[in-house]
Amino acid sequence: MNLLIIRLIIFAVLFWAGLKLYRMYREWKLEQDAPRRVEDAKMVRCAYCRVHLPEQDAVRRDQLWFCSSDHHARFLEEQTPPS
């Protein structure tokens, strides 16, 4: 009878530890899958494609904002009249 009680206690402790580990894993997984917010970032608009993006990711040229240097080059090509 004593051996049965000891086995039951060991099983209960292992079940509790497994449940605790599962809950910790689930919380960690939710934190990893949560969308990342750009906090307190100023948003600017690309002068070429009109897409909004954080200022830290944008390229600034001639007081205008662009999402890439490629869009800056295209913007300049459209602005200069053909010779």
GROMACS .gro file of N, CA, C and O in nm:
model
  332
    1MET      N    1   0.082  -0.120   0.000
    1MET     CA    2   0.000   0.000   0.000
    1MET      C    3   0.086   0.127   0.000
    1MET      O    4   0.055   0.223  -0.068
    2ASN      N    5   0.196   0.125   0.077
    2ASN     CA    6   0.284   0.242   0.083
    2ASN      C    7   0.348   0.270  -0.053
    2ASN      O    8   0.367   0.384  -0.090
    3LEU      N    9   0.383   0.165  -0.125
    3LEU     CA   10   0.444   0.180  -0.257
    3LEU      C   11   0.346   0.245  -0.355
    3LEU      O   12   0.384   0.328  -0.437
    4LEU      N   13   0.219   0.213  -0.345
    4LEU     CA   14   0.117   0.271  -0.431
    4LEU      C   15   0.101   0.421  -0.404
    4LEU      O   16   0.091   0.501  -0.497
    5ILE      N   17   0.105   0.460  -0.279
    5ILE     CA   18   0.093   0.602  -0.243
    5ILE      C   19   0.215   0.680  -0.292
    5ILE      O   20   0.203   0.791  -0.345
    6ILE      N   21   0.333   0.621  -0.280
    6ILE     CA   22   0.455   0.688  -0.326
    6ILE      C   23   0.450   0.705  -0.478
    6ILE      O   24   0.483   0.812  -0.531
    7ARG      N   25   0.407   0.604  -0.551
    7ARG     CA   26   0.394   0.614  -0.696
    7ARG      C   27   0.292   0.722  -0.735
    7ARG      O   28   0.313   0.797  -0.830
    8LEU      N   29   0.183   0.728  -0.661
    8LEU     CA   30   0.080   0.828  -0.689
    8LEU      C   31   0.133   0.970  -0.666
    8LEU      O   32   0.110   1.060  -0.746
    9ILE      N   33   0.210   0.988  -0.561
    9ILE     CA   34   0.269   1.120  -0.532
    9ILE      C   35   0.370   1.157  -0.640
    9ILE      O   36   0.372   1.270  -0.689
   10ILE      N   37   0.454   1.062  -0.680
   10ILE     CA   38   0.553   1.089  -0.786
   10ILE      C   39   0.481   1.124  -0.916
   10ILE      O   40   0.520   1.218  -0.986
   11PHE      N   41   0.377   1.051  -0.950
   11PHE     CA   42   0.300   1.081  -1.071
   11PHE      C   43   0.238   1.220  -1.065
   11PHE      O   44   0.242   1.296  -1.162
   12ALA      N   45   0.183   1.256  -0.950
   12ALA     CA   46   0.122   1.388  -0.935
   12ALA      C   47   0.225   1.499  -0.950
   12ALA      O   48   0.201   1.602  -1.015
   13VAL      N   49   0.344   1.480  -0.891
   13VAL     CA   50   0.451   1.580  -0.902
   13VAL      C   51   0.497   1.593  -1.046
   13VAL      O   52   0.517   1.705  -1.097
   14LEU      N   53   0.515   1.483  -1.114
   14LEU     CA   54   0.557   1.487  -1.255
   14LEU      C   55   0.450   1.552  -1.343
   14LEU      O   56   0.482   1.630  -1.434
   15PHE      N   57   0.325   1.522  -1.316
   15PHE     CA   58   0.216   1.584  -1.392
   15PHE      C   59   0.213   1.735  -1.369
   15PHE      O   60   0.200   1.814  -1.462
   16TRP      N   61   0.229   1.777  -1.244
   16TRP     CA   62   0.230   1.920  -1.211
   16TRP      C   63   0.348   1.990  -1.279
   16TRP      O   64   0.331   2.098  -1.335
   17ALA      N   65   0.466   1.928  -1.277
   17ALA     CA   66   0.585   1.988  -1.340
   17ALA      C   67   0.566   1.998  -1.491
   17ALA      O   68   0.602   2.099  -1.553
   18GLY      N   69   0.509   1.896  -1.552
   18GLY     CA   70   0.483   1.900  -1.696
   18GLY      C   71   0.384   2.007  -1.733
   18GLY      O   72   0.401   2.078  -1.832
   19LEU      N   73   0.280   2.021  -1.652
   19LEU     CA   74   0.181   2.125  -1.677
   19LEU      C   75   0.242   2.264  -1.663
   19LEU      O   76   0.215   2.354  -1.744
   20LYS      N   77   0.328   2.281  -1.563
   20LYS     CA   78   0.395   2.410  -1.542
   20LYS      C   79   0.486   2.442  -1.661
   20LYS      O   80   0.487   2.555  -1.711
   21LEU      N   81   0.562   2.344  -1.709
   21LEU     CA   82   0.649   2.366  -1.825
   21LEU      C   83   0.569   2.397  -1.950
   21LEU      O   84   0.608   2.483  -2.031
   22TYR      N   85   0.456   2.330  -1.968
   22TYR     CA   86   0.371   2.357  -2.084
   22TYR      C   87   0.318   2.500  -2.080
   22TYR      O   88   0.317   2.569  -2.182
   23ARG      N   89   0.275   2.547  -1.965
   23ARG     CA   90   0.225   2.684  -1.953
   23ARG      C   91   0.335   2.786  -1.980
   23ARG      O   92   0.310   2.888  -2.045
   24MET      N   93   0.455   2.759  -1.933
   24MET     CA   94   0.568   2.850  -1.959
   24MET      C   95   0.598   2.854  -2.109
   24MET      O   96   0.623   2.961  -2.166
   25TYR      N   97   0.596   2.739  -2.174
   25TYR     CA   98   0.621   2.732  -2.319
   25TYR      C   99   0.513   2.808  -2.395
   25TYR      O  100   0.543   2.881  -2.489
   26ARG      N  101   0.388   2.790  -2.355
   26ARG     CA  102   0.278   2.856  -2.424
   26ARG      C  103   0.289   3.008  -2.412
   26ARG      O  104   0.268   3.080  -2.510
   27GLU      N  105   0.324   3.061  -2.296
   27GLU     CA  106   0.343   3.205  -2.278
   27GLU      C  107   0.459   3.255  -2.363
   27GLU      O  108   0.451   3.360  -2.426
   28TRP      N  109   0.569   3.179  -2.366
   28TRP     CA  110   0.684   3.218  -2.447
   28TRP      C  111   0.648   3.220  -2.595
   28TRP      O  112   0.686   3.311  -2.668
   29LYS      N  113   0.572   3.121  -2.639
   29LYS     CA  114   0.532   3.114  -2.779
   29LYS      C  115   0.441   3.230  -2.816
   29LYS      O  116   0.453   3.287  -2.926
   30LEU      N  117   0.349   3.269  -2.730
   30LEU     CA  118   0.261   3.383  -2.756
   30LEU      C  119   0.340   3.512  -2.767
   30LEU      O  120   0.310   3.598  -2.849
   31GLU      N  121   0.444   3.528  -2.684
   31GLU     CA  122   0.528   3.647  -2.692
   31GLU      C  123   0.604   3.651  -2.823
   31GLU      O  124   0.622   3.758  -2.882
   32GLN      N  125   0.649   3.536  -2.871
   32GLN     CA  126   0.724   3.531  -2.996
   32GLN      C  127   0.636   3.559  -3.117
   32GLN      O  128   0.680   3.619  -3.214
   33ASP      N  129   0.510   3.515  -3.112
   33ASP     CA  130   0.420   3.530  -3.225
   33ASP      C  131   0.348   3.664  -3.227
   33ASP      O  132   0.283   3.696  -3.326
   34ALA      N  133   0.358   3.741  -3.121
   34ALA     CA  134   0.288   3.869  -3.114
   34ALA      C  135   0.347   3.965  -3.216
   34ALA      O  136   0.469   3.970  -3.235
   35PRO      N  137   0.263   4.041  -3.285
   35PRO     CA  138   0.316   4.137  -3.382
   35PRO      C  139   0.396   4.245  -3.311
   35PRO      O  140   0.360   4.292  -3.203
   36ARG      N  141   0.504   4.281  -3.371
   36ARG     CA  142   0.591   4.383  -3.313
   36ARG      C  143   0.541   4.521  -3.351
   36ARG      O  144   0.514   4.548  -3.467
   37ARG      N  145   0.530   4.608  -3.252
   37ARG     CA  146   0.485   4.746  -3.276
   37ARG      C  147   0.604   4.838  -3.277
   37ARG      O  148   0.696   4.825  -3.199
   38VAL      N  149   0.600   4.933  -3.367
   38VAL     CA  150   0.700   5.038  -3.368
   38VAL      C  151   0.645   5.149  -3.281
   38VAL      O  152   0.552   5.219  -3.320
   39GLU      N  153   0.699   5.162  -3.162
   39GLU     CA  154   0.645   5.256  -3.065
   39GLU      C  155   0.709   5.393  -3.084
   39GLU      O  156   0.829   5.406  -3.100
   40ASP      N  157   0.626   5.493  -3.080
   40ASP     CA  158   0.669   5.633  -3.086
   40ASP      C  159   0.755   5.663  -3.208
   40ASP      O  160   0.845   5.746  -3.202
   41ALA      N  161   0.731   5.595  -3.317
   41ALA     CA  162   0.806   5.621  -3.439
   41ALA      C  163   0.725   5.714  -3.528
   41ALA      O  164   0.606   5.694  -3.550
   42LYS      N  165   0.789   5.815  -3.579
   42LYS     CA  166   0.723   5.908  -3.670
   42LYS      C  167   0.710   5.841  -3.806
   42LYS      O  168   0.805   5.784  -3.858
   43MET      N  169   0.590   5.849  -3.862
   43MET     CA  170   0.565   5.787  -3.992
   43MET      C  171   0.579   5.893  -4.101
   43MET      O  172   0.536   6.007  -4.085
   44VAL      N  173   0.640   5.855  -4.212
   44VAL     CA  174   0.657   5.943  -4.327
   44VAL      C  175   0.604   5.872  -4.451
   44VAL      O  176   0.587   5.751  -4.453
   45ARG      N  177   0.577   5.950  -4.556
   45ARG     CA  178   0.521   5.893  -4.679
   45ARG      C  179   0.623   5.903  -4.792
   45ARG      O  180   0.686   6.006  -4.812
   46CYS      N  181   0.636   5.794  -4.865
   46CYS     CA  182   0.725   5.792  -4.981
   46CYS      C  183   0.666   5.885  -5.087
   46CYS      O  184   0.548   5.876  -5.121
   47ALA      N  185   0.749   5.974  -5.141
   47ALA     CA  186   0.702   6.069  -5.241
   47ALA      C  187   0.671   6.001  -5.374
   47ALA      O  188   0.598   6.056  -5.456
   48TYR      N  189   0.723   5.881  -5.396
   48TYR     CA  190   0.700   5.811  -5.522
   48TYR      C  191   0.578   5.720  -5.516
   48TYR      O  192   0.487   5.732  -5.597
   49CYS      N  193   0.573   5.631  -5.418
   49CYS     CA  194   0.465   5.532  -5.415
   49CYS      C  195   0.358   5.561  -5.310
   49CYS      O  196   0.259   5.489  -5.301
   50ARG      N  197   0.378   5.662  -5.229
   50ARG     CA  198   0.281   5.706  -5.127
   50ARG      C  199   0.259   5.605  -5.014
   50ARG      O  200   0.156   5.607  -4.949
   51VAL      N  201   0.354   5.516  -4.992
   51VAL     CA  202   0.345   5.420  -4.883
   51VAL      C  203   0.399   5.485  -4.756
   51VAL      O  204   0.501   5.552  -4.760
   52HIS      N  205   0.331   5.464  -4.644
   52HIS     CA  206   0.378   5.515  -4.516
   52HIS      C  207   0.473   5.414  -4.453
   52HIS      O  208   0.447   5.294  -4.456
   53LEU      N  209   0.581   5.464  -4.394
   53LEU     CA  210   0.677   5.379  -4.327
   53LEU      C  211   0.744   5.457  -4.215
   53LEU      O  212   0.739   5.580  -4.214
   54PRO      N  213   0.804   5.389  -4.118
   54PRO     CA  214   0.871   5.460  -4.009
   54PRO      C  215   0.987   5.544  -4.061
   54PRO      O  216   1.057   5.505  -4.155
   55GLU      N  217   1.006   5.658  -4.000
   55GLU     CA  218   1.110   5.751  -4.043
   55GLU      C  219   1.248   5.686  -4.039
   55GLU      O  220   1.331   5.714  -4.125
   56GLN      N  221   1.272   5.598  -3.944
   56GLN     CA  222   1.403   5.536  -3.932
   56GLN      C  223   1.433   5.441  -4.048
   56GLN      O  224   1.549   5.412  -4.076
   57ASP      N  225   1.330   5.393  -4.118
   57ASP     CA  226   1.351   5.304  -4.233
   57ASP      C  227   1.350   5.377  -4.366
   57ASP      O  228   1.376   5.317  -4.470
   58ALA      N  229   1.318   5.505  -4.365
   58ALA     CA  230   1.302   5.583  -4.488
   58ALA      C  231   1.435   5.645  -4.531
   58ALA      O  232   1.528   5.659  -4.452
   59VAL      N  233   1.438   5.686  -4.657
   59VAL     CA  234   1.553   5.755  -4.715
   59VAL      C  235   1.510   5.899  -4.742
   59VAL      O  236   1.409   5.922  -4.808
   60ARG      N  237   1.587   5.995  -4.691
   60ARG     CA  238   1.552   6.136  -4.711
   60ARG      C  239   1.644   6.198  -4.815
   60ARG      O  240   1.766   6.192  -4.803
   61ARG      N  241   1.583   6.257  -4.915
   61ARG     CA  242   1.658   6.326  -5.021
   61ARG      C  243   1.584   6.455  -5.056
   61ARG      O  244   1.464   6.452  -5.085
   62ASP      N  245   1.654   6.566  -5.054
   62ASP     CA  246   1.598   6.695  -5.095
   62ASP      C  247   1.466   6.725  -5.024
   62ASP      O  248   1.367   6.761  -5.086
   63GLN      N  249   1.462   6.708  -4.895
   63GLN     CA  250   1.345   6.736  -4.811
   63GLN      C  251   1.224   6.649  -4.845
   63GLN      O  252   1.112   6.680  -4.808
   64LEU      N  253   1.245   6.541  -4.918
   64LEU     CA  254   1.139   6.445  -4.948
   64LEU      C  255   1.180   6.308  -4.892
   64LEU      O  256   1.299   6.278  -4.880
   65TRP      N  257   1.080   6.228  -4.860
   65TRP     CA  258   1.104   6.095  -4.805
   65TRP      C  259   1.074   5.989  -4.910
   65TRP      O  260   0.979   6.002  -4.985
   66PHE      N  261   1.157   5.884  -4.913
   66PHE     CA  262   1.139   5.772  -5.005
   66PHE      C  263   1.157   5.641  -4.930
   66PHE      O  264   1.234   5.635  -4.834
   67CYS      N  265   1.088   5.537  -4.976
   67CYS     CA  266   1.102   5.408  -4.909
   67CYS      C  267   1.228   5.335  -4.952
   67CYS      O  268   1.272   5.243  -4.885
   68SER      N  269   1.288   5.377  -5.064
   68SER     CA  270   1.414   5.317  -5.107
   68SER      C  271   1.486   5.413  -5.201
   68SER      O  272   1.427   5.508  -5.254
   69SER      N  273   1.613   5.389  -5.222
   69SER     CA  274   1.689   5.473  -5.314
   69SER      C  275   1.643   5.451  -5.458
   69SER      O  276   1.655   5.540  -5.542
   70ASP      N  277   1.590   5.333  -5.486
   70ASP     CA  278   1.536   5.304  -5.619
   70ASP      C  279   1.416   5.395  -5.649
   70ASP      O  280   1.405   5.448  -5.760
   71HIS      N  281   1.329   5.414  -5.552
   71HIS     CA  282   1.215   5.504  -5.573
   71HIS      C  283   1.261   5.649  -5.586
   71HIS      O  284   1.199   5.726  -5.659
   72HIS      N  285   1.369   5.684  -5.520
   72HIS     CA  286   1.423   5.820  -5.537
   72HIS      C  287   1.471   5.839  -5.680
   72HIS      O  288   1.444   5.941  -5.743
   73ALA      N  289   1.540   5.740  -5.735
   73ALA     CA  290   1.588   5.749  -5.873
   73ALA      C  291   1.472   5.756  -5.971
   73ALA      O  292   1.475   5.837  -6.065
   74ARG      N  293   1.370   5.675  -5.951
   74ARG     CA  294   1.252   5.680  -6.040
   74ARG      C  295   1.181   5.814  -6.030
   74ARG      O  296   1.133   5.868  -6.130
   75PHE      N  297   1.173   5.867  -5.910
   75PHE     CA  298   1.109   5.998  -5.890
   75PHE      C  299   1.185   6.106  -5.967
   75PHE      O  300   1.124   6.190  -6.033
   76LEU      N  301   1.318   6.101  -5.962
   76LEU     CA  302   1.399   6.199  -6.034
   76LEU      C  303   1.384   6.183  -6.186
   76LEU      O  304   1.381   6.282  -6.258
   77GLU      N  305   1.373   6.060  -6.234
   77GLU     CA  306   1.356   6.035  -6.377
   77GLU      C  307   1.224   6.095  -6.426
   77GLU      O  308   1.217   6.150  -6.537
   78GLU      N  309   1.120   6.082  -6.348
   78GLU     CA  310   0.989   6.135  -6.390
   78GLU      C  311   0.983   6.287  -6.378
   78GLU      O  312   0.909   6.350  -6.451
   79GLN      N  313   1.062   6.346  -6.290
   79GLN     CA  314   1.059   6.490  -6.270
   79GLN      C  315   1.140   6.565  -6.375
   79GLN      O  316   1.108   6.678  -6.408
   80THR      N  317   1.247   6.505  -6.428
   80THR     CA  318   1.329   6.574  -6.526
   80THR      C  319   1.267   6.559  -6.665
   80THR      O  320   1.235   6.448  -6.708
   81PRO      N  321   1.248   6.669  -6.736
   81PRO     CA  322   1.189   6.660  -6.871
   81PRO      C  323   1.289   6.600  -6.969
   81PRO      O  324   1.409   6.620  -6.956
   82PRO      N  325   1.242   6.520  -7.065
   82PRO     CA  326   1.333   6.461  -7.164
   82PRO      C  327   1.394   6.569  -7.254
   82PRO      O  328   1.328   6.664  -7.291
   83SER      N  329   1.520   6.554  -7.289
   83SER     CA  330   1.590   6.654  -7.370
   83SER      C  331   1.578   6.626  -7.517
   83SER      O  332   1.581   6.522  -7.564
   0.00000   0.00000   0.00000
